[in-house]
Amino acid sequence: MWVAVVLAVVAVVAGWYFLLGPGGRVDVPPVAGQKAAAAQQILEQRGFTVEQVPTFSETVAKGVALGTDPSAGSSARKNGTVELKVSKGPERYAVPNVVKQTQDAATQALQAQHLTVGEVSQDWSETVPEGQVVSTNPKAGTSVKRDTAVNLVVSKGRQPVAVEDFTGQPADTATAALKKAGFTVDASKQQYDETVAKGSVISQNPNAGTGHKGDTITLVVSKGPPLVAVPNVVGKQLDDARSLLEADGFKVEVDKAFGGFFGTVRSSDPAGGTKAPKGSTVTLLVV
């Protein structure tokens, strides 16, 4: 008799546990497409404890339910936990700024953002040291999908530029050409020169080899022949005057008044005592 009573009690308790109590099972309702808060409320009304699991989705807007685990329609223990998968939106990562980093460091930075290294090319750069990243494609800050390949341009250093020699050429021409090549030009130094025309380049440093954009090329520019005092030859005979002038490096031209009968210098142009370029012409008026 007591055995029958015990069995009856056990049956009643078991029935309550599995049908009405914590052991009962409930169908999981469909909540996909609902806002996260609404989906959670529906599940909780069925007696479930809800754990939201943020999940990336390319098709479902952020904050909208993707589904559940256990899935909709399956039965789950009442008061049990149901995972509610909520969309985080598309899985995107910002391309990090790796300019002026080494290729190895850039690779690590990209991998940390779940991105990969694509094509690696090299180019000259005036601002980025050799071996460091000049640019990326896509650019830094661009939002891209996971595992997107990011192309790198790595610096070969500064580009060598051939230095052309402009010795003997007009300084203006030399300056313009050198600046066009990317050099800085210092043409402030000038000096007299008997062989290089005024305004032309006497010397250039450097005048050969290669340099880099921004390097300074120094030009020494001719002021023409040195200035020499014209000797005073007024009153002297033409031959004596010519000898004196030619000895000082001047050329001589003669204008004769009244046939230059006496052969005496009446005046000179430039006048005696003034300075004129060596090699220039002095005109004598002879009477």
PDB file of C-alpha atoms in Angstrom, residues 51-189:
ATOM      1  CA  GLU A  51      21.430  36.128 -23.893  1.00  0.00           C
ATOM      2  CA  GLN A  52      22.055  38.527 -26.775  1.00  0.00           C
ATOM      3  CA  VAL A  53      24.923  37.587 -29.089  1.00  0.00           C
ATOM      4  CA  PRO A  54      26.060  40.416 -31.404  1.00  0.00           C
ATOM      5  CA  THR A  55      26.742  38.971 -34.862  1.00  0.00           C
ATOM      6  CA  PHE A  56      27.918  40.538 -38.142  1.00  0.00           C
ATOM      7  CA  SER A  57      25.496  40.481 -41.077  1.00  0.00           C
ATOM      8  CA  GLU A  58      25.851  41.733 -44.642  1.00  0.00           C
ATOM      9  CA  THR A  59      22.086  41.799 -45.190  1.00  0.00           C
ATOM     10  CA  VAL A  60      20.364  42.586 -41.889  1.00  0.00           C
ATOM     11  CA  ALA A  61      20.425  46.056 -40.373  1.00  0.00           C
ATOM     12  CA  LYS A  62      22.231  46.700 -37.126  1.00  0.00           C
ATOM     13  CA  GLY A  63      20.079  46.038 -34.036  1.00  0.00           C
ATOM     14  CA  VAL A  64      17.716  43.587 -35.765  1.00  0.00           C
ATOM     15  CA  ALA A  65      17.371  39.949 -34.656  1.00  0.00           C
ATOM     16  CA  LEU A  66      18.979  37.373 -36.945  1.00  0.00           C
ATOM     17  CA  GLY A  67      17.592  34.300 -35.172  1.00  0.00           C
ATOM     18  CA  THR A  68      18.034  32.172 -32.094  1.00  0.00           C
ATOM     19  CA  ASP A  69      19.910  29.186 -30.754  1.00  0.00           C
ATOM     20  CA  PRO A  70      18.017  26.869 -30.339  1.00  0.00           C
ATOM     21  CA  SER A  71      16.413  27.815 -33.626  1.00  0.00           C
ATOM     22  CA  ALA A  72      12.796  28.925 -34.014  1.00  0.00           C
ATOM     23  CA  GLY A  73      10.299  26.047 -33.895  1.00  0.00           C
ATOM     24  CA  SER A  74      12.480  23.748 -31.849  1.00  0.00           C
ATOM     25  CA  SER A  75      11.624  23.038 -28.236  1.00  0.00           C
ATOM     26  CA  ALA A  76      13.737  24.216 -25.365  1.00  0.00           C
ATOM     27  CA  ARG A  77      13.572  23.780 -21.635  1.00  0.00           C
ATOM     28  CA  LYS A  78      11.320  26.310 -19.980  1.00  0.00           C
ATOM     29  CA  ASN A  79      13.371  28.847 -17.995  1.00  0.00           C
ATOM     30  CA  GLY A  80      16.385  27.751 -20.033  1.00  0.00           C
ATOM     31  CA  THR A  81      18.719  30.159 -21.856  1.00  0.00           C
ATOM     32  CA  VAL A  82      18.166  31.058 -25.498  1.00  0.00           C
ATOM     33  CA  GLU A  83      20.846  32.895 -27.447  1.00  0.00           C
ATOM     34  CA  LEU A  84      19.401  35.800 -29.419  1.00  0.00           C
ATOM     35  CA  LYS A  85      21.637  36.661 -32.356  1.00  0.00           C
ATOM     36  CA  VAL A  86      21.473  40.406 -33.029  1.00  0.00           C
ATOM     37  CA  SER A  87      22.962  42.013 -36.139  1.00  0.00           C
ATOM     38  CA  LYS A  88      25.992  44.272 -35.736  1.00  0.00           C
ATOM     39  CA  GLY A  89      25.618  45.256 -39.365  1.00  0.00           C
ATOM     40  CA  PRO A  90      28.227  44.485 -42.033  1.00  0.00           C
ATOM     41  CA  GLU A  91      31.669  43.359 -40.871  1.00  0.00           C
ATOM     42  CA  ARG A  92      33.905  46.265 -41.771  1.00  0.00           C
ATOM     43  CA  TYR A  93      37.367  47.362 -40.696  1.00  0.00           C
ATOM     44  CA  ALA A  94      39.132  50.691 -41.169  1.00  0.00           C
ATOM     45  CA  VAL A  95      42.401  50.574 -43.115  1.00  0.00           C
ATOM     46  CA  PRO A  96      45.062  51.681 -40.589  1.00  0.00           C
ATOM     47  CA  ASN A  97      47.503  54.495 -41.319  1.00  0.00           C
ATOM     48  CA  VAL A  98      50.808  52.722 -41.986  1.00  0.00           C
ATOM     49  CA  VAL A  99      52.602  55.530 -43.867  1.00  0.00           C
ATOM     50  CA  LYS A 100      56.274  55.806 -42.805  1.00  0.00           C
ATOM     51  CA  GLN A 101      56.151  52.354 -41.205  1.00  0.00           C
ATOM     52  CA  THR A 102      58.365  49.511 -42.370  1.00  0.00           C
ATOM     53  CA  GLN A 103      56.747  46.877 -44.559  1.00  0.00           C
ATOM     54  CA  ASP A 104      56.867  44.352 -41.699  1.00  0.00           C
ATOM     55  CA  ALA A 105      55.244  46.771 -39.255  1.00  0.00           C
ATOM     56  CA  ALA A 106      52.604  47.692 -41.833  1.00  0.00           C
ATOM     57  CA  THR A 107      51.830  44.013 -42.414  1.00  0.00           C
ATOM     58  CA  GLN A 108      51.321  43.447 -38.691  1.00  0.00           C
ATOM     59  CA  ALA A 109      49.067  46.509 -38.417  1.00  0.00           C
ATOM     60  CA  LEU A 110      46.927  45.306 -41.319  1.00  0.00           C
ATOM     61  CA  GLN A 111      46.648  41.792 -39.931  1.00  0.00           C
ATOM     62  CA  ALA A 112      45.562  43.222 -36.579  1.00  0.00           C
ATOM     63  CA  GLN A 113      42.637  44.785 -38.454  1.00  0.00           C
ATOM     64  CA  HIS A 114      41.796  41.435 -40.118  1.00  0.00           C
ATOM     65  CA  LEU A 115      43.182  42.687 -43.452  1.00  0.00           C
ATOM     66  CA  THR A 116      45.855  41.253 -45.743  1.00  0.00           C
ATOM     67  CA  VAL A 117      48.728  42.682 -47.761  1.00  0.00           C
ATOM     68  CA  GLY A 118      48.047  42.854 -51.488  1.00  0.00           C
ATOM     69  CA  GLU A 119      50.503  43.983 -54.153  1.00  0.00           C
ATOM     70  CA  VAL A 120      53.713  45.633 -52.954  1.00  0.00           C
ATOM     71  CA  SER A 121      55.356  48.100 -55.346  1.00  0.00           C
ATOM     72  CA  GLN A 122      58.240  50.535 -54.978  1.00  0.00           C
ATOM     73  CA  ASP A 123      58.560  54.191 -55.881  1.00  0.00           C
ATOM     74  CA  TRP A 124      60.838  57.158 -55.223  1.00  0.00           C
ATOM     75  CA  SER A 125      59.898  59.522 -52.398  1.00  0.00           C
ATOM     76  CA  GLU A 126      61.388  62.837 -51.328  1.00  0.00           C
ATOM     77  CA  THR A 127      59.797  62.629 -47.867  1.00  0.00           C
ATOM     78  CA  VAL A 128      59.590  58.948 -46.875  1.00  0.00           C
ATOM     79  CA  PRO A 129      62.834  57.084 -46.056  1.00  0.00           C
ATOM     80  CA  GLU A 130      63.801  54.010 -48.046  1.00  0.00           C
ATOM     81  CA  GLY A 131      61.991  50.839 -46.970  1.00  0.00           C
ATOM     82  CA  GLN A 132      59.026  52.626 -45.427  1.00  0.00           C
ATOM     83  CA  VAL A 133      55.443  52.786 -46.718  1.00  0.00           C
ATOM     84  CA  VAL A 134      54.611  55.768 -48.942  1.00  0.00           C
ATOM     85  CA  SER A 135      50.905  55.051 -49.475  1.00  0.00           C
ATOM     86  CA  THR A 136      48.188  52.397 -49.378  1.00  0.00           C
ATOM     87  CA  ASN A 137      45.298  51.502 -51.634  1.00  0.00           C
ATOM     88  CA  PRO A 138      42.627  51.687 -50.268  1.00  0.00           C
ATOM     89  CA  LYS A 139      43.690  54.785 -48.328  1.00  0.00           C
ATOM     90  CA  ALA A 140      43.925  54.919 -44.548  1.00  0.00           C
ATOM     91  CA  GLY A 141      40.549  55.274 -42.870  1.00  0.00           C
ATOM     92  CA  THR A 142      38.631  53.525 -45.655  1.00  0.00           C
ATOM     93  CA  SER A 143      36.055  51.020 -44.351  1.00  0.00           C
ATOM     94  CA  VAL A 144      36.536  47.624 -46.021  1.00  0.00           C
ATOM     95  CA  LYS A 145      35.432  44.005 -45.653  1.00  0.00           C
ATOM     96  CA  ARG A 146      37.359  41.453 -43.621  1.00  0.00           C
ATOM     97  CA  ASP A 147      40.384  39.958 -45.426  1.00  0.00           C
ATOM     98  CA  THR A 148      40.483  42.812 -47.958  1.00  0.00           C
ATOM     99  CA  ALA A 149      43.893  42.992 -49.665  1.00  0.00           C
ATOM    100  CA  VAL A 150      45.567  46.378 -49.148  1.00  0.00           C
ATOM    101  CA  ASN A 151      48.217  47.340 -51.717  1.00  0.00           C
ATOM    102  CA  LEU A 152      51.400  49.005 -50.445  1.00  0.00           C
ATOM    103  CA  VAL A 153      53.805  51.425 -52.128  1.00  0.00           C
ATOM    104  CA  VAL A 154      57.214  51.233 -50.430  1.00  0.00           C
ATOM    105  CA  SER A 155      59.820  53.995 -50.733  1.00  0.00           C
ATOM    106  CA  LYS A 156      63.046  53.500 -52.688  1.00  0.00           C
ATOM    107  CA  GLY A 157      64.335  56.687 -51.069  1.00  0.00           C
ATOM    108  CA  ARG A 158      65.015  59.986 -52.806  1.00  0.00           C
ATOM    109  CA  GLN A 159      65.230  59.915 -56.590  1.00  0.00           C
ATOM    110  CA  PRO A 160      68.716  60.655 -57.981  1.00  0.00           C
ATOM    111  CA  VAL A 161      68.836  63.593 -60.401  1.00  0.00           C
ATOM    112  CA  ALA A 162      71.640  64.058 -62.948  1.00  0.00           C
ATOM    113  CA  VAL A 163      73.652  67.261 -62.500  1.00  0.00           C
ATOM    114  CA  GLU A 164      74.255  69.071 -65.798  1.00  0.00           C
ATOM    115  CA  ASP A 165      77.315  71.311 -66.180  1.00  0.00           C
ATOM    116  CA  PHE A 166      76.456  74.887 -67.197  1.00  0.00           C
ATOM    117  CA  THR A 167      79.956  76.327 -67.006  1.00  0.00           C
ATOM    118  CA  GLY A 168      80.367  79.053 -69.654  1.00  0.00           C
ATOM    119  CA  GLN A 169      76.613  79.360 -70.244  1.00  0.00           C
ATOM    120  CA  PRO A 170      74.426  82.315 -69.224  1.00  0.00           C
ATOM    121  CA  ALA A 171      73.633  82.207 -65.516  1.00  0.00           C
ATOM    122  CA  ASP A 172      69.931  82.823 -66.163  1.00  0.00           C
ATOM    123  CA  THR A 173      69.779  79.764 -68.420  1.00  0.00           C
ATOM    124  CA  ALA A 174      71.683  77.656 -65.891  1.00  0.00           C
ATOM    125  CA  THR A 175      69.505  78.774 -62.990  1.00  0.00           C
ATOM    126  CA  ALA A 176      66.249  78.069 -64.823  1.00  0.00           C
ATOM    127  CA  ALA A 177      67.356  74.593 -65.938  1.00  0.00           C
ATOM    128  CA  LEU A 178      68.707  73.580 -62.530  1.00  0.00           C
ATOM    129  CA  LYS A 179      65.570  74.762 -60.737  1.00  0.00           C
ATOM    130  CA  LYS A 180      63.419  72.871 -63.223  1.00  0.00           C
ATOM    131  CA  ALA A 181      65.388  69.729 -62.312  1.00  0.00           C
ATOM    132  CA  GLY A 182      64.497  70.337 -58.662  1.00  0.00           C
ATOM    133  CA  PHE A 183      67.713  71.860 -57.366  1.00  0.00           C
ATOM    134  CA  THR A 184      68.130  74.995 -55.270  1.00  0.00           C
ATOM    135  CA  VAL A 185      70.494  77.469 -56.950  1.00  0.00           C
ATOM    136  CA  ASP A 186      72.878  79.883 -55.222  1.00  0.00           C
ATOM    137  CA  ALA A 187      74.173  82.360 -57.814  1.00  0.00           C
ATOM    138  CA  SER A 188      75.043  85.117 -55.363  1.00  0.00           C
ATOM    139  CA  LYS A 189      78.806  84.944 -55.827  1.00  0.00           C
TER     140      LYS A 189
END
